[in-house]
Tab-separated table of C-alpha atoms and ligand atoms in Angstrom:
chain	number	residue	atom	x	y	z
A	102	UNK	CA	113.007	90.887	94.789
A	103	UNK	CA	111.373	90.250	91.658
A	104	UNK	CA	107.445	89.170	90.831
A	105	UNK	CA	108.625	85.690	89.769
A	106	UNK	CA	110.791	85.462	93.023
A	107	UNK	CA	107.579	85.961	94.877
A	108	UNK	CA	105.552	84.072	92.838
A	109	UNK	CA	107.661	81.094	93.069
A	110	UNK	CA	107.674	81.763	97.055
A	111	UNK	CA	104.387	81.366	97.562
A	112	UNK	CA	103.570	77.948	95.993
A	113	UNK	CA	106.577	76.588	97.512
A	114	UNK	CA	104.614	77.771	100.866
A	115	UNK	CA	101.776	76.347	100.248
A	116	UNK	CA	102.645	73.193	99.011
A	117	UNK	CA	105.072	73.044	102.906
A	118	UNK	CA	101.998	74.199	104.351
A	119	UNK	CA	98.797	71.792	102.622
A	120	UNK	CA	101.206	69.121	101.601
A	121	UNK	CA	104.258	68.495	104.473
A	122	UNK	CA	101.983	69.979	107.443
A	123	UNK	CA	104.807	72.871	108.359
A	124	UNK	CA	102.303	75.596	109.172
A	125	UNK	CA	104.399	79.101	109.173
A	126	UNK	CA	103.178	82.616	109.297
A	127	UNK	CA	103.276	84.460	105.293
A	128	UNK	CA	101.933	87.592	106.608
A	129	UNK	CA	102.643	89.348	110.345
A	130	UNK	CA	100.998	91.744	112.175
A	131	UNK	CA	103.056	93.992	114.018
A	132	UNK	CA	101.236	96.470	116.754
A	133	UNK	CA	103.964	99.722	116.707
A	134	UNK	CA	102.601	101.243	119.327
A	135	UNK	CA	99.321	101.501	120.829
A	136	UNK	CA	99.259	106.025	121.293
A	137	UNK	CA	96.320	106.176	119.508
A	138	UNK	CA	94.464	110.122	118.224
A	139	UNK	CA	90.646	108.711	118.159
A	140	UNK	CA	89.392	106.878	120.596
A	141	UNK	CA	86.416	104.982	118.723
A	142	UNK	CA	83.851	103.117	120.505
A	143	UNK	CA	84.601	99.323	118.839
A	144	UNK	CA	88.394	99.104	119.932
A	145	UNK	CA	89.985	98.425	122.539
A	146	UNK	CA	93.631	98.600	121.191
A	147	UNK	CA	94.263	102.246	121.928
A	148	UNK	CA	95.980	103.121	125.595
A	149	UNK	CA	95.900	106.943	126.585
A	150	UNK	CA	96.953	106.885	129.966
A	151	UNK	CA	100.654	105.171	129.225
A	152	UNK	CA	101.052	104.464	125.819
A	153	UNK	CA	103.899	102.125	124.401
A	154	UNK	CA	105.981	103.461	121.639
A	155	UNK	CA	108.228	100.809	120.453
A	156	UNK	CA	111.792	101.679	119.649
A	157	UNK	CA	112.914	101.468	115.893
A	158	UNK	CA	115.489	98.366	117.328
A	159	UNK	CA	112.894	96.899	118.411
A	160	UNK	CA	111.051	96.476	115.448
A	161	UNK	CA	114.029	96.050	113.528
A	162	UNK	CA	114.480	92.139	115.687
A	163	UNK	CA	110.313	91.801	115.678
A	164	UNK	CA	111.084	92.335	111.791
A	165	UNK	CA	113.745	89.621	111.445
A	166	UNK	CA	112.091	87.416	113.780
A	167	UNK	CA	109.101	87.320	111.294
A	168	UNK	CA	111.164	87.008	108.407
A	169	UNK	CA	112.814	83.902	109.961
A	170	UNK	CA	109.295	82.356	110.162
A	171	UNK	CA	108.917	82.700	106.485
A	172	UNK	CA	106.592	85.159	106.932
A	173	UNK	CA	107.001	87.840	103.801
A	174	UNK	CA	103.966	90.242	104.194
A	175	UNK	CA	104.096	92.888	106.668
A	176	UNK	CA	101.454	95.151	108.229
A	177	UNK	CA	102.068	97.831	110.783
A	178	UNK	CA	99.359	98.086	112.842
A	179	UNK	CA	98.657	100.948	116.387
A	180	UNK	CA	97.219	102.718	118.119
A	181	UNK	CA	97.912	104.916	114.793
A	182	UNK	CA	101.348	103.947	112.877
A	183	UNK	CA	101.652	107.609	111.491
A	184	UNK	CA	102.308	109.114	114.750
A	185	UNK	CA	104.768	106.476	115.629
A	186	UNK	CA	108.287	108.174	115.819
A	187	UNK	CA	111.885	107.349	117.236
A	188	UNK	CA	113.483	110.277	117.203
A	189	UNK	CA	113.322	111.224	113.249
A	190	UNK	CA	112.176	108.111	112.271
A	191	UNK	CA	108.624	107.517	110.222
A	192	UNK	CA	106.561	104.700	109.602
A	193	UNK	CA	108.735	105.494	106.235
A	194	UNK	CA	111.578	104.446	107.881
A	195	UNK	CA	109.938	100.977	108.721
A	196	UNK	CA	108.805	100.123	105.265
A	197	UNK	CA	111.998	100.659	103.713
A	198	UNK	CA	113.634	98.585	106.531
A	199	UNK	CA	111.240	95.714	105.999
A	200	UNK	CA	111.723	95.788	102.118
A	201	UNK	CA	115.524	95.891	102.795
A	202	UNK	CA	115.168	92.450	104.463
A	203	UNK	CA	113.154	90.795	102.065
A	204	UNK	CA	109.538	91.216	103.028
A	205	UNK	CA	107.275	91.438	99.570
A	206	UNK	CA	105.137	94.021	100.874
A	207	UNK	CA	104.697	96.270	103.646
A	208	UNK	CA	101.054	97.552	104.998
A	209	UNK	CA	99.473	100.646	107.072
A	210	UNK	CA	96.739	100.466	108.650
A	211	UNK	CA	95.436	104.334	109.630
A	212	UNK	CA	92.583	106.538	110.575
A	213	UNK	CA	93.473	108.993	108.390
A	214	UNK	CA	93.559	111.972	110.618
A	215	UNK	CA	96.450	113.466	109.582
A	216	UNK	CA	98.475	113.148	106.685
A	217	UNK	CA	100.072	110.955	104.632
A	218	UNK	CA	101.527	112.629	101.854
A	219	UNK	CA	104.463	110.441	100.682
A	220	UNK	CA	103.823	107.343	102.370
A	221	UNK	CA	105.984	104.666	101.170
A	222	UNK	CA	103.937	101.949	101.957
A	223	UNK	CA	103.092	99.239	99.463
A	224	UNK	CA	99.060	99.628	100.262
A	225	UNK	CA	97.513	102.150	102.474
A	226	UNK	CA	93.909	100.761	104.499
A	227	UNK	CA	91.950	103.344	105.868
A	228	UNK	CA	89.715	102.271	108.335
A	229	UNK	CA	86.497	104.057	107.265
A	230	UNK	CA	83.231	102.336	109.449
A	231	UNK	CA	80.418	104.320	107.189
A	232	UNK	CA	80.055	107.990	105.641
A	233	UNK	CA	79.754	111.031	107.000
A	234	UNK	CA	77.369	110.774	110.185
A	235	UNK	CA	78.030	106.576	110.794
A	236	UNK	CA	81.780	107.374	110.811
A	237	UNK	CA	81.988	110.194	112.881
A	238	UNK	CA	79.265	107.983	115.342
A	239	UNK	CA	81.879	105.470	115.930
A	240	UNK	CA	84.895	107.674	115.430
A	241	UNK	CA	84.255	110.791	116.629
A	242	UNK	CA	82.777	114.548	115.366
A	243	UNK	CA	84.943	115.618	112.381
A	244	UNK	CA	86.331	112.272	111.803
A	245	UNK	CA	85.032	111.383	108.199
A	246	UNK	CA	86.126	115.301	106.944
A	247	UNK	CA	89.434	114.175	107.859
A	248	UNK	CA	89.322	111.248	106.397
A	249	UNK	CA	88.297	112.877	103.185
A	250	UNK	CA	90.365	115.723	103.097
A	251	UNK	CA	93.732	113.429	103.730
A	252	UNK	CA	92.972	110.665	101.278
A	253	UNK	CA	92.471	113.019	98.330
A	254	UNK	CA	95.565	114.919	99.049
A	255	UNK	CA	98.213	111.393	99.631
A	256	UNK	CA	98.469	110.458	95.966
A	257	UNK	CA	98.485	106.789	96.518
A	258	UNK	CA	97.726	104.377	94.159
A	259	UNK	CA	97.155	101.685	96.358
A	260	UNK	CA	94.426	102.667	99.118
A	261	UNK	CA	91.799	100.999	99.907
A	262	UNK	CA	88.994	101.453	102.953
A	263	UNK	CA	88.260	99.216	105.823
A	264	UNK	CA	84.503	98.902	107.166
A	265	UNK	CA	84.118	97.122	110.266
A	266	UNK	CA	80.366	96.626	110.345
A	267	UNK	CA	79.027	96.642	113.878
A	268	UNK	CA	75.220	97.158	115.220
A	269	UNK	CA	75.567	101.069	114.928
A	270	UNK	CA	76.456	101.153	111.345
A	271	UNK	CA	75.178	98.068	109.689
A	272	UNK	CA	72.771	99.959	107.816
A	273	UNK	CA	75.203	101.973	106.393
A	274	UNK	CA	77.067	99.177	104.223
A	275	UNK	CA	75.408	99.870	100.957
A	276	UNK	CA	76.156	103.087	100.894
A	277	UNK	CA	79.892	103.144	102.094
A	278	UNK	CA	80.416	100.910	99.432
A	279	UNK	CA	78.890	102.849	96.803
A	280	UNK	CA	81.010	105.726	98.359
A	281	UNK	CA	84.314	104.175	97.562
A	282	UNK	CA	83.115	102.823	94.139
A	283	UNK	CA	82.667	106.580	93.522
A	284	UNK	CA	85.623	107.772	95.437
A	285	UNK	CA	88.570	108.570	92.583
A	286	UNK	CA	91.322	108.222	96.138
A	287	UNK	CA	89.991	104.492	96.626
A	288	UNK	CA	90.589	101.168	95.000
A	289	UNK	CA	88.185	98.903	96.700
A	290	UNK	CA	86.910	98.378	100.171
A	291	UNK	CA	87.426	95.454	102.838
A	292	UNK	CA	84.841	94.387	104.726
A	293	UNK	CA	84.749	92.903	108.027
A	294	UNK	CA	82.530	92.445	111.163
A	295	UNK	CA	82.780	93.420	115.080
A	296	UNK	CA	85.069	91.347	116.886
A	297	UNK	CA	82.934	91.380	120.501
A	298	UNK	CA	86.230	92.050	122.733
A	299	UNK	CA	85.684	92.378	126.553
A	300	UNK	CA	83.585	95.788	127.318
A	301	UNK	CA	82.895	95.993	123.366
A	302	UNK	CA	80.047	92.822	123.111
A	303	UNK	CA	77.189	95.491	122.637
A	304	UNK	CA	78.504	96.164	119.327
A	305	UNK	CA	78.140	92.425	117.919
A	306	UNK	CA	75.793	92.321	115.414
A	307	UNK	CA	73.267	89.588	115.779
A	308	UNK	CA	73.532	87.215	113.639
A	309	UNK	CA	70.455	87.347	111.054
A	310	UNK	CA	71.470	90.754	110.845
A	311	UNK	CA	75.269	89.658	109.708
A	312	UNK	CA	73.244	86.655	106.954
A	313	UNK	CA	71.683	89.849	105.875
A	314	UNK	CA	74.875	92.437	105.157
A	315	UNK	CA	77.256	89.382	103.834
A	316	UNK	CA	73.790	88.570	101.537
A	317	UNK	CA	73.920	92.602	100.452
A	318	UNK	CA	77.697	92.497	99.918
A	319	UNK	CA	77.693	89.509	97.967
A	320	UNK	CA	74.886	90.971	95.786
A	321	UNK	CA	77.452	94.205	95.545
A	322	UNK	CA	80.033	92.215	94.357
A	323	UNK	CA	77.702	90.831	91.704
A	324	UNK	CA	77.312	93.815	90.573
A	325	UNK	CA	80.888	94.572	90.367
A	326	UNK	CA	81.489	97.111	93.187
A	327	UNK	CA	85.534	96.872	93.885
A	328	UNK	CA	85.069	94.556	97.127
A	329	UNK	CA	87.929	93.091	98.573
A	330	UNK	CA	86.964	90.362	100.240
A	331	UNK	CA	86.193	87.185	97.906
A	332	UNK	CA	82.685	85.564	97.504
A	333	UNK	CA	84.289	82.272	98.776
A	334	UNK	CA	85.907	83.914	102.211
A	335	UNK	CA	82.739	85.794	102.765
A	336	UNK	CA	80.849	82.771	102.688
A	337	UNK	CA	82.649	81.541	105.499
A	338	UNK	CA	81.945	84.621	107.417
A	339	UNK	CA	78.574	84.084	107.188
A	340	UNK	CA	78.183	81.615	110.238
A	341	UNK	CA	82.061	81.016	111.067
A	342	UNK	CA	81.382	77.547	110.580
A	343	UNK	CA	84.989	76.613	108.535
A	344	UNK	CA	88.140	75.433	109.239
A	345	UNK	CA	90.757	78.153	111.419
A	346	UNK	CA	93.701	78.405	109.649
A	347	UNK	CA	94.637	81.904	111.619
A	348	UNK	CA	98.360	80.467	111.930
A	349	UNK	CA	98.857	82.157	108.495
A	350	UNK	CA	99.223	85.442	110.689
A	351	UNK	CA	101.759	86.020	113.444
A	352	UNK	CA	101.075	89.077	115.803
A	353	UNK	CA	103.618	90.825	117.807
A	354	UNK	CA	101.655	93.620	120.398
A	355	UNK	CA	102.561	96.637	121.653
A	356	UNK	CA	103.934	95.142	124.438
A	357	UNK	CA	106.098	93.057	122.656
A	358	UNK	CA	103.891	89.964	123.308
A	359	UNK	CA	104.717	87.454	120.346
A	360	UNK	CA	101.926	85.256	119.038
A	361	UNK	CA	101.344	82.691	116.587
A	362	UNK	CA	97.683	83.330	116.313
A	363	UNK	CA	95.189	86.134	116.706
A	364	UNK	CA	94.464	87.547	120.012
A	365	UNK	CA	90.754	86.345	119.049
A	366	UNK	CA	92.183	82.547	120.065
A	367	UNK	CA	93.048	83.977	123.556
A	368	UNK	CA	89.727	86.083	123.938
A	369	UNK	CA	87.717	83.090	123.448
A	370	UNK	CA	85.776	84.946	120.739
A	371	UNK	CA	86.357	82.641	117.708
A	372	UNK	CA	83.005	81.660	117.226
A	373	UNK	CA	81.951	85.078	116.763
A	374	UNK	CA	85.331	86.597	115.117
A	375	UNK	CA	84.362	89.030	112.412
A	376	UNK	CA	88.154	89.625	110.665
A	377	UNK	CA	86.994	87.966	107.343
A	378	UNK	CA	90.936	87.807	106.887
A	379	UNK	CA	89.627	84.763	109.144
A	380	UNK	CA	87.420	83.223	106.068
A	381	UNK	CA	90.436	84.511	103.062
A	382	UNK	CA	93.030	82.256	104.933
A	383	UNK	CA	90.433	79.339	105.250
A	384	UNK	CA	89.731	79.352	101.443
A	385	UNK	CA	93.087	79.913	100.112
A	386	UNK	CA	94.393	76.772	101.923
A	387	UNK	CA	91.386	74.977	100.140
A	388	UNK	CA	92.636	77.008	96.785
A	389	UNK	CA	89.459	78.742	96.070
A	390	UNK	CA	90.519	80.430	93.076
A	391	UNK	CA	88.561	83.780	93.838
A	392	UNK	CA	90.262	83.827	97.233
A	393	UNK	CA	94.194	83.483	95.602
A	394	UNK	CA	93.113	86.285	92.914
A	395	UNK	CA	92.192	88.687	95.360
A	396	UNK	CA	94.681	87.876	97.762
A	397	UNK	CA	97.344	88.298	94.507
A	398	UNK	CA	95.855	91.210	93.769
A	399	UNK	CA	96.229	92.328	97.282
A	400	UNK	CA	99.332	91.850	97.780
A	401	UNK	CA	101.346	91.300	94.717
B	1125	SAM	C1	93.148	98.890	115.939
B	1125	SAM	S1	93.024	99.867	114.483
B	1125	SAM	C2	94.626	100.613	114.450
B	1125	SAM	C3	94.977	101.371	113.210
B	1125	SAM	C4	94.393	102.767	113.053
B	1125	SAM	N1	94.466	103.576	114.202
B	1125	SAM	C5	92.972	102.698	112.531
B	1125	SAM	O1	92.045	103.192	113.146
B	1125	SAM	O2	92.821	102.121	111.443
B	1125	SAM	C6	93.134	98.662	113.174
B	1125	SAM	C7	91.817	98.166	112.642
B	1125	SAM	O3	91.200	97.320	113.607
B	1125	SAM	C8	89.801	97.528	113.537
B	1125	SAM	N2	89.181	97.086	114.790
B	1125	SAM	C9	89.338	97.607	116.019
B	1125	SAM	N3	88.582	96.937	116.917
B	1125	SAM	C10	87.933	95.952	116.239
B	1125	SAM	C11	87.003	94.943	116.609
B	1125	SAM	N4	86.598	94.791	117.854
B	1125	SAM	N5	86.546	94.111	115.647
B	1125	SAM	C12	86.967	94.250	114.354
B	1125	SAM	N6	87.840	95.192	113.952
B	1125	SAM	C13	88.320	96.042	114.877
B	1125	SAM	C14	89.721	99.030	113.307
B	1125	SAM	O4	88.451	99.447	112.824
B	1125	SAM	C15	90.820	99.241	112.298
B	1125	SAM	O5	90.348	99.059	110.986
């Protein structure tokens, strides 16, 4: 598939999605498996007792059922996607598979506890909540070395860090993001709040306290740190006050639950959702051109 192929795509998508009112997915969200190796405090994704390991089939029809959507952006989401197997089959495996079929781009989204050499995927995020001591808080003792030790050694070109700020490590943001400014293994960093999921709510952070960080990140940004997220989407973040257009994301679970919409919706935790992916899809609909850039950038 070439650039212009996907460049022409995504127009034509928008213009069926702003213009004709057919909303369909460009980007899905498939859960592999939920066998997770952390077990950190803000998630509730990860199952240790009887964890789901979805077959390579399987993903194979969750793949083309996307596809058919029009969705062209994939992310493979766990419990952890490098410890997914089917018999020999990688993550690897996956990406290649979802490139075969047309998808533009295929995502992981890891811990980064053990490694990655010669990952295939298009873009690598590493879910890094802080450095040093405010990772290891959330993630466990030993976590962040990990981290460190694995993202110098994959080679990628394209891997960036996550930072979900929650009420533990909120004062941490200024200096994770100077850390991955700094960090030669890292493009830019994401930034996104705690979702308050059931038995996770003491980790919300209050909501002067979120004016505050997007205030600090915006001021980063200025300043021309290598943030992700765009000045216009993190607006919206600010009091979730904007316009939901989450149906640019389709989710498929572990358990093979299919959804049109984030699991947020069915939580009833909207109002305080802190995926700023949230605020990107808002603004690109309304063609804020900071939002398309980085979202180009992102993905093509
Ligand atoms: C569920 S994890 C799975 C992938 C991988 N094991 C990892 O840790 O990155 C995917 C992402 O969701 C984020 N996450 C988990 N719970 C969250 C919550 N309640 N609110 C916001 N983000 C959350 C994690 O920090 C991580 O970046």
């Amino acid at each position: 598939m070439t650039s212009l192929t996907k460049l022409i795509y995504l127009p034509w998508w928008w213009f069926k999605a702003a213009v004709l009112g057919k909303h369909s997915p460009l980007q899905s969200v498939i859960f592999i498996s939920d066998r997770c190796n952390l077990s950190c405090k803000h998630c509730s994704v990860y199952n240790h007792t009887a964890p789901i390991d979805k077959t390579f089939d399987q993903i194979r029809s969750e793949l083309e059922y996307c596809y058919s959507l029009g969705s062209r952006f994939v992310d493979f989401e766990g419990g952890e996607p490098f410890i997914w197997r089917d018999g020999d089959r990688t993550v690897n495996d996956l990406c290649r598979l979802a490139r075969s079929m047309g998808f533009f781009s295929c995502t992981i989204t890891t811990n980064a506890q053990q490694s990655f050499d010669g990952s295939v995927a298009d873009s690598i995020w590493v879910s890094m909540d802080g450095v040093g001591e405010d990772h290891d808080s959330i993630r466990g003792k030993g976590a962040f070395g990990r981290l460190e030790k694995n993202i110098a050694s994959c080679g990628c070109k394209a891997l960036s860090v996550n930072m979900v700020v929650n009420s533990l490590n909120y004062r941490g943001v200024g200096r994770a993001i100077e850390y991955a400014a700094a960090n030669p293994s890292i493009r830019s960093i994401s930034l996104n709040f705690h979702t308050p999921f059931e038995g996770t709510e003491a980790l919300e952070l209050p909501r002067d306290k979120r004016h505050e960080v997007v205030d600090l990140i915006l001021d980063y940004k200025k300043k021309g740190y290598p943030i992700m997220n765009s000045r216009s989407g993190l607006k919206k973040m600010r009091d979730n006050k904007f316009r939901q257009r989450c149906w640019m994301s389709n989710f498929i679970f572990a358990d093979g639950t299919r959804s049109d919409t984030c699991i947020g919706q069915k939580a009833g935790v909207c109002s305080k959702c802190g995926f700023c992916m949230a605020g990107e899809q808002s603004a690109v609909m309304e063609l804020k051109p900071d939002t398309i850039l980085s979202g180009l950038k992102l993905r093509v």
